[in-house]
mmCIF file of C-alpha atoms and ligand atoms in Angstrom:
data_model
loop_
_atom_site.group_PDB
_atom_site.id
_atom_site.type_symbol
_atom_site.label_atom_id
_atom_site.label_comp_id
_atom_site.label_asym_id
_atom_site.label_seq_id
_atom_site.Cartn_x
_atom_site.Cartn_y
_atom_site.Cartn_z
ATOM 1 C CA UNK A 2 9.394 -42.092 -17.542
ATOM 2 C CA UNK A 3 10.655 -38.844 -16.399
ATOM 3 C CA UNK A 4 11.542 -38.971 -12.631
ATOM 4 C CA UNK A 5 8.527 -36.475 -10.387
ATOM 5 C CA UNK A 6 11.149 -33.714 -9.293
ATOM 6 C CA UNK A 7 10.461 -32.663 -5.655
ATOM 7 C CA UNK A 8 9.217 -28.796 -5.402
ATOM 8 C CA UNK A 9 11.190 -26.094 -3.867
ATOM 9 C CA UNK A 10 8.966 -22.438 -2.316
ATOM 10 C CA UNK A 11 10.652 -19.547 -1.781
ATOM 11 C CA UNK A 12 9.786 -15.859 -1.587
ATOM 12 C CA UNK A 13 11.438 -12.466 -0.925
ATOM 13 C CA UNK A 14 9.182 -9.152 -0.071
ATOM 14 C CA UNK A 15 9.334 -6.173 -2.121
ATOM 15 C CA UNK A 16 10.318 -4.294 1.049
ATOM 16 C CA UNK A 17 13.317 -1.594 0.663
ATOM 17 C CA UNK A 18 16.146 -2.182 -1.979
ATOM 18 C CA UNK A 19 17.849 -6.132 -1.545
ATOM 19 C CA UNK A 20 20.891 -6.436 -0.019
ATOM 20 C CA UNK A 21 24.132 -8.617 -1.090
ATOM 21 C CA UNK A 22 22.909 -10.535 2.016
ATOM 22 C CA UNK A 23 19.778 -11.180 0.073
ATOM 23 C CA UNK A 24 20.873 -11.938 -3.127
ATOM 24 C CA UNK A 25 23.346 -14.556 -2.109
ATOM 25 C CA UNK A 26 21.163 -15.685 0.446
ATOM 26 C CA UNK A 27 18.694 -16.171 -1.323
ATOM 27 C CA UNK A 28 18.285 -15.918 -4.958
ATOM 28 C CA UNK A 29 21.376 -16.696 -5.987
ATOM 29 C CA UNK A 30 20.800 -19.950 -4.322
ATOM 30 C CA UNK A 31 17.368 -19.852 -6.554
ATOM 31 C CA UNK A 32 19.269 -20.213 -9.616
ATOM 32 C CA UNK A 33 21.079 -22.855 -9.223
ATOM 33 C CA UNK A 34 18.403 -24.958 -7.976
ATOM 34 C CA UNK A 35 16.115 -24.261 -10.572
ATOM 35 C CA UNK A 36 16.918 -27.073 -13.042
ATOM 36 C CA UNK A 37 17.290 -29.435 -9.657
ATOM 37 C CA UNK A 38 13.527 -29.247 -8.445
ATOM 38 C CA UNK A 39 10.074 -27.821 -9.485
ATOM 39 C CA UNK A 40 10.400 -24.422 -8.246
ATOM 40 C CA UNK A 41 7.928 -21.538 -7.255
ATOM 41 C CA UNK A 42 9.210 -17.926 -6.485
ATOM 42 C CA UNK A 43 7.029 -15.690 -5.233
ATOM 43 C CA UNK A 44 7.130 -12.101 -4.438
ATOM 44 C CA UNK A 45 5.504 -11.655 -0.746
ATOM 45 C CA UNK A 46 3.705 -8.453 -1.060
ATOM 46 C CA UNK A 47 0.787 -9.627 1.636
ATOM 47 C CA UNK A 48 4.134 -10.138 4.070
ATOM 48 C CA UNK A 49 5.590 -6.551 3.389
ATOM 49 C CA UNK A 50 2.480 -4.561 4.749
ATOM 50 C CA UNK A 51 2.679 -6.231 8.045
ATOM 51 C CA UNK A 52 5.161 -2.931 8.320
ATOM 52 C CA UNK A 53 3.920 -0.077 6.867
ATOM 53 C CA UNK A 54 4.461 0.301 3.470
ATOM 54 C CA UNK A 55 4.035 3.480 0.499
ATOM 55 C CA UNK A 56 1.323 2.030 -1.386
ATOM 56 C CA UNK A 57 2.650 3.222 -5.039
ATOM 57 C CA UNK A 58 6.614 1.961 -4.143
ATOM 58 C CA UNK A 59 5.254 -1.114 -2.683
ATOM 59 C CA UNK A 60 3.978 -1.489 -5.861
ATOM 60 C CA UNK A 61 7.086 -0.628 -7.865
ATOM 61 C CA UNK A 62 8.913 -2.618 -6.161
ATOM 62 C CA UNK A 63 6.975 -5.599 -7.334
ATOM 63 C CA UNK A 64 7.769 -5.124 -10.950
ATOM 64 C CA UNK A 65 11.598 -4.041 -10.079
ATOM 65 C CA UNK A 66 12.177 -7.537 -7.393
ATOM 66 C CA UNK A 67 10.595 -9.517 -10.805
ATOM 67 C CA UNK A 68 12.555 -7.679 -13.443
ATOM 68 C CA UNK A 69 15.497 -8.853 -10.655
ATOM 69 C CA UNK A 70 15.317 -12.334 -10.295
ATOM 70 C CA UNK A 71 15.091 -12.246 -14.163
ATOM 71 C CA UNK A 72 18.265 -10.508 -14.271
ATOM 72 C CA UNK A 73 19.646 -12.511 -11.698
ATOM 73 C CA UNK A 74 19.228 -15.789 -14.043
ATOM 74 C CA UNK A 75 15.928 -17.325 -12.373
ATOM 75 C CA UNK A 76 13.929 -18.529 -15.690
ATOM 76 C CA UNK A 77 10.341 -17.606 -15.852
ATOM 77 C CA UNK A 78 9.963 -20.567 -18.682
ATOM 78 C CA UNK A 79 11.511 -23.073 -16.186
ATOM 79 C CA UNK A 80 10.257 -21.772 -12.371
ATOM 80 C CA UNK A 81 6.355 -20.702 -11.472
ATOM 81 C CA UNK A 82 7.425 -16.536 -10.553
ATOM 82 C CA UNK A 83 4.401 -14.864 -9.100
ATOM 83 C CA UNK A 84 2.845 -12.370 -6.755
ATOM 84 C CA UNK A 85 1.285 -13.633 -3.763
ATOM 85 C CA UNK A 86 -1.651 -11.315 -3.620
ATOM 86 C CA UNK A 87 -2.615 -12.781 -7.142
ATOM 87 C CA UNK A 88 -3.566 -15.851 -5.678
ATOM 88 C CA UNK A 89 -6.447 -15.871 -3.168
ATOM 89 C CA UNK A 90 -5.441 -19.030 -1.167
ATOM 90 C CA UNK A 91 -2.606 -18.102 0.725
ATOM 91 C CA UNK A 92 -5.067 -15.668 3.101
ATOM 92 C CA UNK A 93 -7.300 -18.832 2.786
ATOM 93 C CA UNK A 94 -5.222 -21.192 3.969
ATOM 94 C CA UNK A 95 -3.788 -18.826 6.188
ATOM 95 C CA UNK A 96 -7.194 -18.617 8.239
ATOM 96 C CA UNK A 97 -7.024 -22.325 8.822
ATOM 97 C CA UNK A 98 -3.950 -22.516 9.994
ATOM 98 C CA UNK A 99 -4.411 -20.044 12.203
ATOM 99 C CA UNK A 100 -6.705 -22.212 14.486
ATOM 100 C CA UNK A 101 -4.365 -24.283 15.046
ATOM 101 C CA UNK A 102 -1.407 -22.404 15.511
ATOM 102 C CA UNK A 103 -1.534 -20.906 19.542
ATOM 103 C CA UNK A 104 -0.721 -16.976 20.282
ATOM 104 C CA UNK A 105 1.705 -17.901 23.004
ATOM 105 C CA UNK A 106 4.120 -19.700 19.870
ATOM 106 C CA UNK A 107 3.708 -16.635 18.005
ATOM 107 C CA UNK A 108 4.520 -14.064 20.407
ATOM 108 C CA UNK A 109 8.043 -16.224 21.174
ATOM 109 C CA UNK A 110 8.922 -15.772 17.655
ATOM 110 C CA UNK A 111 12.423 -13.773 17.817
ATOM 111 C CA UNK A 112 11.479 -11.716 14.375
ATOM 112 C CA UNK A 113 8.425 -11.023 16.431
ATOM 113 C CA UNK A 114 9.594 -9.825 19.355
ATOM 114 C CA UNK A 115 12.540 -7.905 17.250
ATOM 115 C CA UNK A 116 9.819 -6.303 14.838
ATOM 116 C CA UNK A 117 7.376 -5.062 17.592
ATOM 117 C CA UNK A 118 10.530 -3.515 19.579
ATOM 118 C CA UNK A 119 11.284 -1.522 15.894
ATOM 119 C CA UNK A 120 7.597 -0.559 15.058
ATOM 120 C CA UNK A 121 6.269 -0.211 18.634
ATOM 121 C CA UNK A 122 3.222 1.993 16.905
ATOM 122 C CA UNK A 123 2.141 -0.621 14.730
ATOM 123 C CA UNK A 124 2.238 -3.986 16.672
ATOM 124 C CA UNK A 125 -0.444 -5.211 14.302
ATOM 125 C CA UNK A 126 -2.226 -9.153 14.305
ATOM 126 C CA UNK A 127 -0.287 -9.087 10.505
ATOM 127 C CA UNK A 128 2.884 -8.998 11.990
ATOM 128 C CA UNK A 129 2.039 -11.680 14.914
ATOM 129 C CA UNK A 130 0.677 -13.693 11.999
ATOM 130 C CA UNK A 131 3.277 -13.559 9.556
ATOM 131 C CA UNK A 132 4.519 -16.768 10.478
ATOM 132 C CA UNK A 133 1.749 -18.538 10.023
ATOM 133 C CA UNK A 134 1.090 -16.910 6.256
ATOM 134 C CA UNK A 135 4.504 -17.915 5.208
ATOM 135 C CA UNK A 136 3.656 -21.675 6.628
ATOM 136 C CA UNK A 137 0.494 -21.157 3.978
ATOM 137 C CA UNK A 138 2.951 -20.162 0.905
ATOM 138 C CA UNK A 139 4.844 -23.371 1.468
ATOM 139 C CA UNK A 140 2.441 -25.865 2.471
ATOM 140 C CA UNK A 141 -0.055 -24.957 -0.407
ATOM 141 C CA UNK A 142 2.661 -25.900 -2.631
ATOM 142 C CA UNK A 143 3.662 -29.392 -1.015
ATOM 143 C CA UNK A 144 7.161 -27.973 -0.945
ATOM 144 C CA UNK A 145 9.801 -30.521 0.061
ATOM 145 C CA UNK A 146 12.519 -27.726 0.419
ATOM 146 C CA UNK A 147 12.933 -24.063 1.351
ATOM 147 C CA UNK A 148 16.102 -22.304 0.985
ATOM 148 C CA UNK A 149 15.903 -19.674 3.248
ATOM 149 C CA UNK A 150 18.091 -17.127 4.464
ATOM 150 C CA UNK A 151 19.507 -18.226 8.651
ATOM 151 C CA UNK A 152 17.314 -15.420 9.826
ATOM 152 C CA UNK A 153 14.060 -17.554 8.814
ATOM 153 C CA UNK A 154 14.890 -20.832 10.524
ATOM 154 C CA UNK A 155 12.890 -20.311 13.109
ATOM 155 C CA UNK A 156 9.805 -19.398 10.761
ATOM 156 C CA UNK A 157 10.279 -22.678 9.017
ATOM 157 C CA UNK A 158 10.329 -24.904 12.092
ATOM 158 C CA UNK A 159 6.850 -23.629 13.432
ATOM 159 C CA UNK A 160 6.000 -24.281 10.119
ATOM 160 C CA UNK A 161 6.519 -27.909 9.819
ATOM 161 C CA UNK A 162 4.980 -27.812 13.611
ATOM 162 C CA UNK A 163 2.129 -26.617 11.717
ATOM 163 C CA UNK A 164 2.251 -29.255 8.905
ATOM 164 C CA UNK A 165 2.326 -32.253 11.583
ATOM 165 C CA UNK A 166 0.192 -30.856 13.758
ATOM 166 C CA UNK A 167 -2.455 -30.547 11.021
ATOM 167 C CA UNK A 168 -1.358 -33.748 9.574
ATOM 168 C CA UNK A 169 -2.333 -35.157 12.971
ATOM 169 C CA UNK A 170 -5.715 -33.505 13.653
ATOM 170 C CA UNK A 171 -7.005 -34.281 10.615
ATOM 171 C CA UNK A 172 -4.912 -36.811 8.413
ATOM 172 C CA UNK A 173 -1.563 -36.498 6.349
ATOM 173 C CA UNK A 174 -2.022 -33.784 3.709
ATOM 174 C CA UNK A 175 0.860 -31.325 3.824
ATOM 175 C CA UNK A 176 4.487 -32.551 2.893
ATOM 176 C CA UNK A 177 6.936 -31.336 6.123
ATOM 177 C CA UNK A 178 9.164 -29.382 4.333
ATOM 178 C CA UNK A 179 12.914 -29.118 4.874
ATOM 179 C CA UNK A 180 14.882 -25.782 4.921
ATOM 180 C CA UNK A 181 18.052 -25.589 2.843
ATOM 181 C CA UNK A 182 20.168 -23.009 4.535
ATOM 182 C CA UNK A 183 23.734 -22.639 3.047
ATOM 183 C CA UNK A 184 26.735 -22.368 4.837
ATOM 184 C CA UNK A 185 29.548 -20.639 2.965
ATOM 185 C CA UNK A 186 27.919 -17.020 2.633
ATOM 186 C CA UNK A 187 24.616 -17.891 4.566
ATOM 187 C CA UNK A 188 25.305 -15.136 6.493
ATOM 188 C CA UNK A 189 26.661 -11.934 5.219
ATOM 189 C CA UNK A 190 27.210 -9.169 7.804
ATOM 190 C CA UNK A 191 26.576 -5.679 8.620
ATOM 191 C CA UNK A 192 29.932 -3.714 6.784
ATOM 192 C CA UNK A 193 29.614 -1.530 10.115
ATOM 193 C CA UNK A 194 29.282 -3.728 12.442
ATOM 194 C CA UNK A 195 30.448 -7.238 11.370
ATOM 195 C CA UNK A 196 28.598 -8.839 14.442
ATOM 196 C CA UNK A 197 24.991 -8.585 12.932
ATOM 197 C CA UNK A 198 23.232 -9.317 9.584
ATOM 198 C CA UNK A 199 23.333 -7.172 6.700
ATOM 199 C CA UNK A 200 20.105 -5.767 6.882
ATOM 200 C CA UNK A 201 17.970 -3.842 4.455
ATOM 201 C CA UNK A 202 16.947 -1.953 8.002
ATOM 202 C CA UNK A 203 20.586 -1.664 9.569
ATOM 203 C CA UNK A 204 20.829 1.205 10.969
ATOM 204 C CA UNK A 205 24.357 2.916 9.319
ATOM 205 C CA UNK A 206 23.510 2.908 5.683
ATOM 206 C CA UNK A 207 27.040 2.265 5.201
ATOM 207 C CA UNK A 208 26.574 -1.201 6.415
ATOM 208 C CA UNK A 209 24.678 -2.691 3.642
ATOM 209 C CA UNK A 210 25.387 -2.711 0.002
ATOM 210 C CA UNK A 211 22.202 -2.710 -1.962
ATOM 211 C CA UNK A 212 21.601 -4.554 -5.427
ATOM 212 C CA UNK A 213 21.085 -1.440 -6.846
ATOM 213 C CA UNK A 214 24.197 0.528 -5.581
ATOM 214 C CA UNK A 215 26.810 2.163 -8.220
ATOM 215 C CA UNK A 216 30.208 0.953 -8.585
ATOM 216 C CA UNK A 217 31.802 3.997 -6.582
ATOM 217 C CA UNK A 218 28.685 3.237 -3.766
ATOM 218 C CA UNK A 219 30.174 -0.341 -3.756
ATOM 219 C CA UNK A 220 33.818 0.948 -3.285
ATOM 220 C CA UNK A 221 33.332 3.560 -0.534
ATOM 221 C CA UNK A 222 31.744 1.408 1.156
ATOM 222 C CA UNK A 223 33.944 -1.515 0.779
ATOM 223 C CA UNK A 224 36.373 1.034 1.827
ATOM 224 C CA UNK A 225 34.946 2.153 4.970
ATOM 225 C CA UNK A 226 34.278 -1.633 6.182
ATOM 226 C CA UNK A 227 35.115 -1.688 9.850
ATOM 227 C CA UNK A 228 38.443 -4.368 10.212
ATOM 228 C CA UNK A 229 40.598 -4.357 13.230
ATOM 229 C CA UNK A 230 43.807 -2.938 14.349
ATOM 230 C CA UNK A 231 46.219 -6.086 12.680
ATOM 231 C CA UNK A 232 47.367 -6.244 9.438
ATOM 232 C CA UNK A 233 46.663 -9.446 8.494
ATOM 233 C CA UNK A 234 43.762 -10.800 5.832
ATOM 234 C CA UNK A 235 42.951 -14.495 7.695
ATOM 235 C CA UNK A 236 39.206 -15.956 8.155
ATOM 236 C CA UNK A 237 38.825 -16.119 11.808
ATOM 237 C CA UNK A 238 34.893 -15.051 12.209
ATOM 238 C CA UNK A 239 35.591 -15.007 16.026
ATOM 239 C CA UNK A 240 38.531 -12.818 16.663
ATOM 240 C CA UNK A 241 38.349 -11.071 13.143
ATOM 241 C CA UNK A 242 34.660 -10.339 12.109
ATOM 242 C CA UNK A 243 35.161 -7.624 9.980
ATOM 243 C CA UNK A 244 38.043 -9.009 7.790
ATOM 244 C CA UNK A 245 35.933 -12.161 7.408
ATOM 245 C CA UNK A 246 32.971 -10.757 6.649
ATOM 246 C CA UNK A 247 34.853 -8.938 3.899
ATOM 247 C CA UNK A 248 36.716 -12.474 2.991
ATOM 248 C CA UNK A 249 33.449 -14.628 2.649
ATOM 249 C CA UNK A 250 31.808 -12.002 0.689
ATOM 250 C CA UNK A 251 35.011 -11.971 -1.396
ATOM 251 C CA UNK A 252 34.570 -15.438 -1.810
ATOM 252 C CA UNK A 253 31.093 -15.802 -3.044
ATOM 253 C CA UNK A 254 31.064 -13.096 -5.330
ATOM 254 C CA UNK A 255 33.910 -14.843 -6.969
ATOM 255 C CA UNK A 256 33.365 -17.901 -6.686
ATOM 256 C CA UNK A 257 36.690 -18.395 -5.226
ATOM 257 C CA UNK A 258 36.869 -21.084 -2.267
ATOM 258 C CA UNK A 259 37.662 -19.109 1.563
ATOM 259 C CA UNK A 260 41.139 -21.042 1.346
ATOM 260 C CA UNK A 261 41.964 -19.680 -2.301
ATOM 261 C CA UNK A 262 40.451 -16.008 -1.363
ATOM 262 C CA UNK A 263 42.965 -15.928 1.749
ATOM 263 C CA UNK A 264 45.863 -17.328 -0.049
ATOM 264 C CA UNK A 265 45.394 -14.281 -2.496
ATOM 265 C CA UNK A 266 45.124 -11.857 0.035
ATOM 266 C CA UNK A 267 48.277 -13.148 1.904
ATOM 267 C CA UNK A 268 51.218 -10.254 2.071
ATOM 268 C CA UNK A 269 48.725 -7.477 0.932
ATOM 269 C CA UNK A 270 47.405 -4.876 3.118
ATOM 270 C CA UNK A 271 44.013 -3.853 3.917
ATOM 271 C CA UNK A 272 43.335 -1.034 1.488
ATOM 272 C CA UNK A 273 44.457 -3.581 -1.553
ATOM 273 C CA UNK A 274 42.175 -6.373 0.051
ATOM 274 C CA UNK A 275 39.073 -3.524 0.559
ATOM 275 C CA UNK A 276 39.313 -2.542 -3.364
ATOM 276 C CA UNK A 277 39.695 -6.180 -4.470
ATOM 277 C CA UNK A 278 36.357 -7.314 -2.693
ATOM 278 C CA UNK A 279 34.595 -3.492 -3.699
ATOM 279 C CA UNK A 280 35.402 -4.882 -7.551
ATOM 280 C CA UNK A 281 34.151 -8.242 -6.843
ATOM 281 C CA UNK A 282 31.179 -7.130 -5.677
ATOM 282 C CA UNK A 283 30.797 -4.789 -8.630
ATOM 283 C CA UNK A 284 32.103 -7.183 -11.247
ATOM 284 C CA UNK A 285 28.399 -8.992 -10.207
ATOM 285 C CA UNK A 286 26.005 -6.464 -9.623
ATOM 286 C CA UNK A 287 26.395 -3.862 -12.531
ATOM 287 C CA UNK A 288 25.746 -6.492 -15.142
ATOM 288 C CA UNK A 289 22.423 -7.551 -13.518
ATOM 289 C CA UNK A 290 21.296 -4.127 -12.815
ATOM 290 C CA UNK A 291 22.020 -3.595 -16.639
ATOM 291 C CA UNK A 292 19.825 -6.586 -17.563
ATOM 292 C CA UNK A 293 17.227 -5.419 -14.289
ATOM 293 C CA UNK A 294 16.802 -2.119 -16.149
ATOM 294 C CA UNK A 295 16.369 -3.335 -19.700
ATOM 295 C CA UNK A 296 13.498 -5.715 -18.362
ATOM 296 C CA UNK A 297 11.921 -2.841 -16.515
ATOM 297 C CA UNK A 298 11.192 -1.358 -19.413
ATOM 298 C CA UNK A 299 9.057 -4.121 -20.919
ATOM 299 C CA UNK A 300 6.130 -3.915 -19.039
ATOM 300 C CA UNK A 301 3.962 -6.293 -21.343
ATOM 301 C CA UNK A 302 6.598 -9.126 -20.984
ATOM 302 C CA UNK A 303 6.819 -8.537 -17.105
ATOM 303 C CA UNK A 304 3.151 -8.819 -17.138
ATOM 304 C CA UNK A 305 3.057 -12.092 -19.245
ATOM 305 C CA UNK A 306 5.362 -13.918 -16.973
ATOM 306 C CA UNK A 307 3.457 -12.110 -13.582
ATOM 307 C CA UNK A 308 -0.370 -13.436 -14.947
ATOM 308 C CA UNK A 309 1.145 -17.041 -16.133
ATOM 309 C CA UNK A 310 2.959 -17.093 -12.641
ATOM 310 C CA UNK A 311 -0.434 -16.586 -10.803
ATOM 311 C CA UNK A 312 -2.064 -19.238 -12.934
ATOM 312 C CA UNK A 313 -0.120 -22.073 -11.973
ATOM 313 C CA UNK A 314 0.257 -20.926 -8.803
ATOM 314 C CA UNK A 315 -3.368 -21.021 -8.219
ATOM 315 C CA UNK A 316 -4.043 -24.551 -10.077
ATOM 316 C CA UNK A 317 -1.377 -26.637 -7.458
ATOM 317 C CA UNK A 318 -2.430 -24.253 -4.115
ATOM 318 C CA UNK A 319 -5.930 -24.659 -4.730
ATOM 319 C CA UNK A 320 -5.747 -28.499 -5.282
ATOM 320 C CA UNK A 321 -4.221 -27.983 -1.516
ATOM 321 C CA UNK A 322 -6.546 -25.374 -0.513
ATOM 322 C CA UNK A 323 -9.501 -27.927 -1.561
ATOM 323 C CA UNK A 324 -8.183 -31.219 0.385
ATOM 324 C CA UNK A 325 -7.877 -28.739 3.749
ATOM 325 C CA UNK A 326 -11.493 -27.510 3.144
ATOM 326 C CA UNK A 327 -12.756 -31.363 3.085
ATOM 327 C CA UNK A 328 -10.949 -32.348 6.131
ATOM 328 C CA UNK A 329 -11.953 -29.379 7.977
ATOM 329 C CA UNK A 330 -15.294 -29.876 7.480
ATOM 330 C CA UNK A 331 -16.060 -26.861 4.897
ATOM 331 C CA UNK A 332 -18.865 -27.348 3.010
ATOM 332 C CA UNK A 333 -17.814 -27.158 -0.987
ATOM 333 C CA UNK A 334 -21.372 -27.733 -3.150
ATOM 334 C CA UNK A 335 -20.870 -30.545 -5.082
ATOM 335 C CA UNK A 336 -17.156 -30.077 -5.974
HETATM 336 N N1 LIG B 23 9.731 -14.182 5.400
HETATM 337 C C1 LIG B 23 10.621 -14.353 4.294
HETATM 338 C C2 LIG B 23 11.736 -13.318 4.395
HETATM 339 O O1 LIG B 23 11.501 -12.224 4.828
HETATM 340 C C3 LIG B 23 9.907 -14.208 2.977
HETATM 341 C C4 LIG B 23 8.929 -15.298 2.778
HETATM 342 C C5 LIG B 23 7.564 -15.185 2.795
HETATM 343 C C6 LIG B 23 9.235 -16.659 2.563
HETATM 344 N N2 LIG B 23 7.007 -16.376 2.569
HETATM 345 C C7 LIG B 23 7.979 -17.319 2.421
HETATM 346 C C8 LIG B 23 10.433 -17.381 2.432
HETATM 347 C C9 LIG B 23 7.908 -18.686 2.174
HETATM 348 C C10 LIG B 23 10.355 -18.752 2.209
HETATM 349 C C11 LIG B 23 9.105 -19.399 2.082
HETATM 350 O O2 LIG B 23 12.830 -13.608 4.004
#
């Protein structure tokens, strides 16, 4: 008999254009676990308008983040790929959770406290609850893993406080899922200012490369990377942030190890090293924003894969959604 494979959740909002940060992050890391585990992707459009969003790009940008991962090699035939508006019980099981999740854990969440700071107008209960919706995506799924990018540890320890503490209350019925966050490349950084993330919301535009940036976009700003005043190409994240930024993302665009990328590197100066990580970069992107924009087109098959995605979705989450009802007490007819 064919061994139960355990289930991976992840999700990524259709917020602003993706990041290199993102894709290797996160759904490059989707890829090659697909085969590993039982996998569900989702596209977290209920998370994105905790900030506000245009209603038609949010939209948009749900049909270009799918036509994406396809491009990006995540199979729709092999992985459950939906939208998480589609499917009803993540606000459901949401609303439980939340009564047993306490404000004062919320308002310590860093993202939180970063995300109020940024959108001081629109310190909504969405964005105070986010955490607790994206402990509903993976717990309605019985997800043993979640590969998630650094930046969301935090989100995935209250959830699996929330799992046990439920578990507890009532009696075991979530799995306490496990984060996989990856090391080499976990954490790309800002091209302007090597000490922070790569964001989609840096604030020099420069900083980021997007998924969907040209090949010259990719160069210039490979080329206007912030170093240091040495000469040297050598992987010292401490002393040398901005040369190993450049180096790790060097090295997981190409697949190279960091020792091989440095050896290559050794001798050359920093305009040669610049260009060489500018074509790496491109070498990867161009041919998935071919493939992103060939999909785009075919709305039908988007569609197809977008209102299969929802149904098995909805078949596993509300088996979960169903189990939390009964121990809650919620009355369900005669189901
Ligand atoms: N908050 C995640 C992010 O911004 C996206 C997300 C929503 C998520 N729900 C999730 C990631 C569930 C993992 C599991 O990156």
């Amino acid at each position: 008999m064919e061994e139960k494979k355990k289930v991976l959740y992840s999700a990524v909002q259709p917020t602003n254009n993706l990041t290199i940060g993102n894709y290797v992050g996160a759904i490059r890391n989707w890829v090659q676990l697909q085969s590993e585990y039982d996998c569900y992707y989702a596209i977290a459009n209920m998370h994105a308008i905790t900030v506000k969003q245009e209603p038609a790009l949010l939209r948009q940008r749900t049909l270009e983040l799918l036509a994406l991962y396809i491009a990006c090699g995540v199979d729709p035939e092999q992985c459950v790929l939906y939208v998480q508006s589609q499917v009803p019980c993540h606000a459901e099981l949401a609303w439980v959770l939340n009564t047993i999740t306490y404000v004062g854990e919320m308002e310590r969440m860093t993202q939180f406290k970063d995300k109020s700071a940024r959108h001081a107008e629109n310190i909504n209960m969405g964005l105070m609850d986010y955490p607790v919706l994206m402990a509903a995506d993976i717990l309605l799924y019985q997800a043993d893993v979640v590969p998630v990018g650094l930046d969301q540890r935090q989100h995935l320890e209250i959830t699996r406080d929330i799992a046990v503490r439920f578990n507890n209350r009532y009696s075991p019925t979530f799995t306490v899922p496990e984060g996989i966050y990856r090391k080499v490349g976990a954490k790309i950084c800002d091209l302007q200012d090597p000490t922070k993330k790569m964001s989609k919301s840096g604030e020099d535009p420069n900083g980021a490369i997007f998924m969907g940036d040209d090949k010259d976009t990719i160069l210039r700003k490979c080329k206007r990377a912030v170093t240091d005043s040495e000469t040297e190409v050598r992987y010292d994240p401490d002393t040398k942030p901005g040369v190993s930024n450049l180096l790790s993302i060097y090295s997981v665009m190409t697949g190279k190890t960091m020792d091989e990328s440095v050896r290559e590197f050794a001798g050359k100066g920093y305009g040669d090293f610049k260009l060489a990580v500018g074509e790496a970069v491109a070498d990867v992107l161009i041919p998935i924003q071919q493939e992103q924009k060939r999909l785009l087109a075919d709305k039908a098959y988007l569609n197809g894969v977008l209102n299969r995605g929802a149904e098995a979705a909805f078949r596993t989450a509300r088996k979960t959604l169903s189990k939390v009802y009964r121990k809650v007490g919620f009355y369900q007819g005669d189901k």
